[in-house]
Amino acid sequence: MVAINFSKGQALIETMISVACLVFILGTGLNELVSAEKLATNDLTNTRKLIWDYRFDAKSLNTSSDYRMYERLGVVLNPLDQLIQVDLPLNNLWVTRRSIFPMAKLNDSWEAKQEGDLSRRPAKLVVNNALSGSITNALQDGLSFLFVSEELSSDSLKFGYINNEVVPESALKEECIDGC
């Protein structure tokens, strides 16, 4: 007589039932997963279009002025901007509302708009910029003449001077190796 091992058969049947249940659950949830993926993709696409559009949509986007920090910074930065006139826009942040994918964009950044601003704007923030002027230049030239020191002259020692072309052109050129 041959002995039949029922434990191997039971394990096989339990595995088949478990796999069938898993396939059924995944099959019924597949439509939900696909539709959720499509909704998320559409929401992401719409949010990207919204944040990169140049027209402002007040019901879909928040701006810097919608936050309390904007008011607190305005108390400090507005008098400072009036004093030194650096022209840093404060209301330049756009943030999406009611989206699964929150996005933010700096609408108007603080970079220099013109080439002259590359040196003028930072120079206004330098403390010793107040020392630059015709009176200081005359004092420097007088002191350099009295002490016979070129370093003190107004051509050599410039207060509040910002050079926007600090890197020499020769350093910007790439060297050709092995006879390019």
XYZ file of C-alpha atoms in Angstrom:
180
model
C 0.000 0.000 0.000
C 1.144 3.473 -0.831
C 0.834 6.160 1.841
C -0.584 9.443 0.558
C 0.840 12.606 2.120
C -2.148 14.953 2.425
C -0.091 17.887 3.790
C 1.593 18.497 0.378
C -1.753 18.542 -1.387
C -3.265 20.917 1.148
C -0.336 23.347 0.787
C -0.765 23.295 -3.007
C -4.510 23.998 -2.749
C -3.957 26.820 -0.214
C -1.330 28.383 -2.503
C -3.671 28.196 -5.498
C -6.523 29.756 -3.491
C -4.185 32.549 -2.220
C -2.915 33.295 -5.742
C -6.487 33.333 -7.092
C -7.573 35.765 -4.342
C -4.557 37.984 -5.022
C -5.285 38.012 -8.779
C -8.940 38.849 -8.056
C -8.003 41.711 -5.694
C -5.441 43.129 -8.128
C -7.856 42.728 -11.047
C -10.646 44.615 -9.324
C -8.277 47.315 -8.042
C -6.480 47.713 -11.368
C -9.142 50.035 -12.786
C -8.937 52.183 -9.666
C -5.122 52.288 -9.866
C -5.137 53.201 -13.560
C -7.741 55.945 -13.087
C -5.889 57.298 -10.033
C -2.658 57.362 -12.039
C -4.375 59.248 -14.880
C -5.874 61.767 -12.432
C -2.486 62.321 -10.777
C -0.802 62.775 -14.162
C -3.447 65.280 -15.257
C -3.161 67.152 -11.951
C 0.623 67.304 -12.294
C 0.369 68.549 -15.892
C -2.234 71.186 -14.984
C -0.225 72.340 -11.968
C 2.898 72.726 -14.103
C 0.957 74.752 -16.686
C -0.542 76.907 -13.953
C 2.735 77.694 -12.199
C 4.606 78.482 -15.453
C 1.813 80.552 -16.978
C 2.498 84.282 -16.995
C -1.072 85.230 -16.081
C -1.865 85.141 -12.403
C -4.891 83.083 -11.322
C -5.892 84.320 -7.843
C -8.095 81.329 -7.006
C -5.396 78.787 -7.871
C -2.218 80.512 -6.719
C -1.002 82.206 -3.543
C 1.491 85.036 -3.733
C 4.053 86.294 -1.275
C 1.571 88.842 0.038
C -0.752 86.036 1.196
C 1.723 85.023 3.916
C 2.319 86.683 7.290
C 6.075 86.648 6.742
C 5.595 89.089 3.840
C 4.193 91.700 6.229
C 6.988 91.114 8.760
C 9.703 91.378 6.098
C 8.055 94.465 4.625
C 8.407 96.270 7.951
C 12.169 95.693 7.813
C 12.942 95.719 4.086
C 10.774 98.651 2.911
C 12.607 101.303 5.007
C 15.930 99.684 4.103
C 15.018 99.753 0.403
C 14.008 103.423 0.659
C 17.285 104.228 2.387
C 19.681 102.479 0.018
C 17.362 101.924 -3.011
C 18.449 98.428 -3.950
C 15.047 97.647 -5.536
C 14.396 94.126 -4.307
C 10.813 93.058 -5.156
C 9.091 91.407 -2.202
C 5.901 90.114 -3.831
C 7.569 87.658 -6.200
C 6.583 84.171 -4.989
C 3.774 82.125 -6.562
C 2.639 78.931 -4.808
C -0.065 76.557 -6.065
C -3.194 76.010 -3.974
C -5.167 72.779 -3.551
C -2.914 70.441 -5.481
C -1.468 67.021 -4.756
C 1.797 68.341 -6.160
C 2.645 71.631 -4.425
C 4.821 73.857 -6.597
C 6.370 77.270 -6.141
C 8.019 79.726 -8.499
C 9.915 82.949 -7.999
C 8.084 85.183 -10.427
C 10.443 88.151 -10.353
C 13.846 87.342 -8.999
C 16.433 89.677 -7.546
C 19.003 89.370 -10.311
C 20.396 92.464 -11.981
C 18.249 93.661 -14.879
C 20.981 95.690 -16.581
C 24.728 95.259 -16.801
C 25.362 98.405 -14.730
C 23.293 96.907 -11.898
C 25.923 94.173 -11.522
C 28.143 96.695 -9.747
C 25.682 99.390 -8.555
C 23.300 97.172 -6.578
C 25.912 95.297 -4.500
C 27.888 98.523 -4.003
C 24.885 100.034 -2.239
C 24.994 97.179 0.270
C 28.697 97.673 1.071
C 29.116 99.700 4.268
C 32.150 101.665 3.142
C 30.306 102.806 -0.008
C 29.376 105.886 2.063
C 33.069 106.810 2.061
C 33.202 107.060 -1.727
C 32.816 110.555 -3.097
C 34.726 113.628 -4.215
C 35.636 114.784 -0.667
C 37.082 111.374 0.241
C 38.952 111.231 -3.074
C 40.513 114.648 -2.410
C 41.566 113.560 1.112
C 43.053 110.343 -0.238
C 44.992 112.152 -2.943
C 46.294 114.686 -0.378
C 47.385 111.932 2.027
C 49.050 109.942 -0.750
C 50.964 113.084 -1.820
C 52.044 113.896 1.780
C 53.144 110.365 2.652
C 54.415 109.558 -0.854
C 52.253 106.466 -0.970
C 50.488 105.401 -4.146
C 48.341 102.910 -2.226
C 46.390 105.729 -0.542
C 45.502 107.559 -3.773
C 41.891 107.531 -4.963
C 42.923 105.623 -8.112
C 44.379 102.780 -6.047
C 42.177 102.571 -2.931
C 38.509 102.688 -3.936
C 35.868 102.581 -1.220
C 32.686 100.650 -2.020
C 33.982 99.592 -5.429
C 32.576 96.373 -6.902
C 34.241 94.913 -9.958
C 31.842 92.697 -11.895
C 34.594 91.432 -14.164
C 36.890 89.964 -11.543
C 38.001 86.941 -13.513
C 40.564 87.872 -16.157
C 39.678 86.861 -19.713
C 42.827 84.735 -19.993
C 41.561 82.530 -17.158
C 38.251 81.920 -18.932
C 39.850 80.450 -22.057
C 40.244 76.692 -22.109
C 43.668 75.378 -22.943
C 43.920 72.990 -25.859
C 45.770 69.787 -24.983
C 47.246 67.354 -27.510
C 46.760 69.642 -30.520
C 42.973 70.043 -30.541
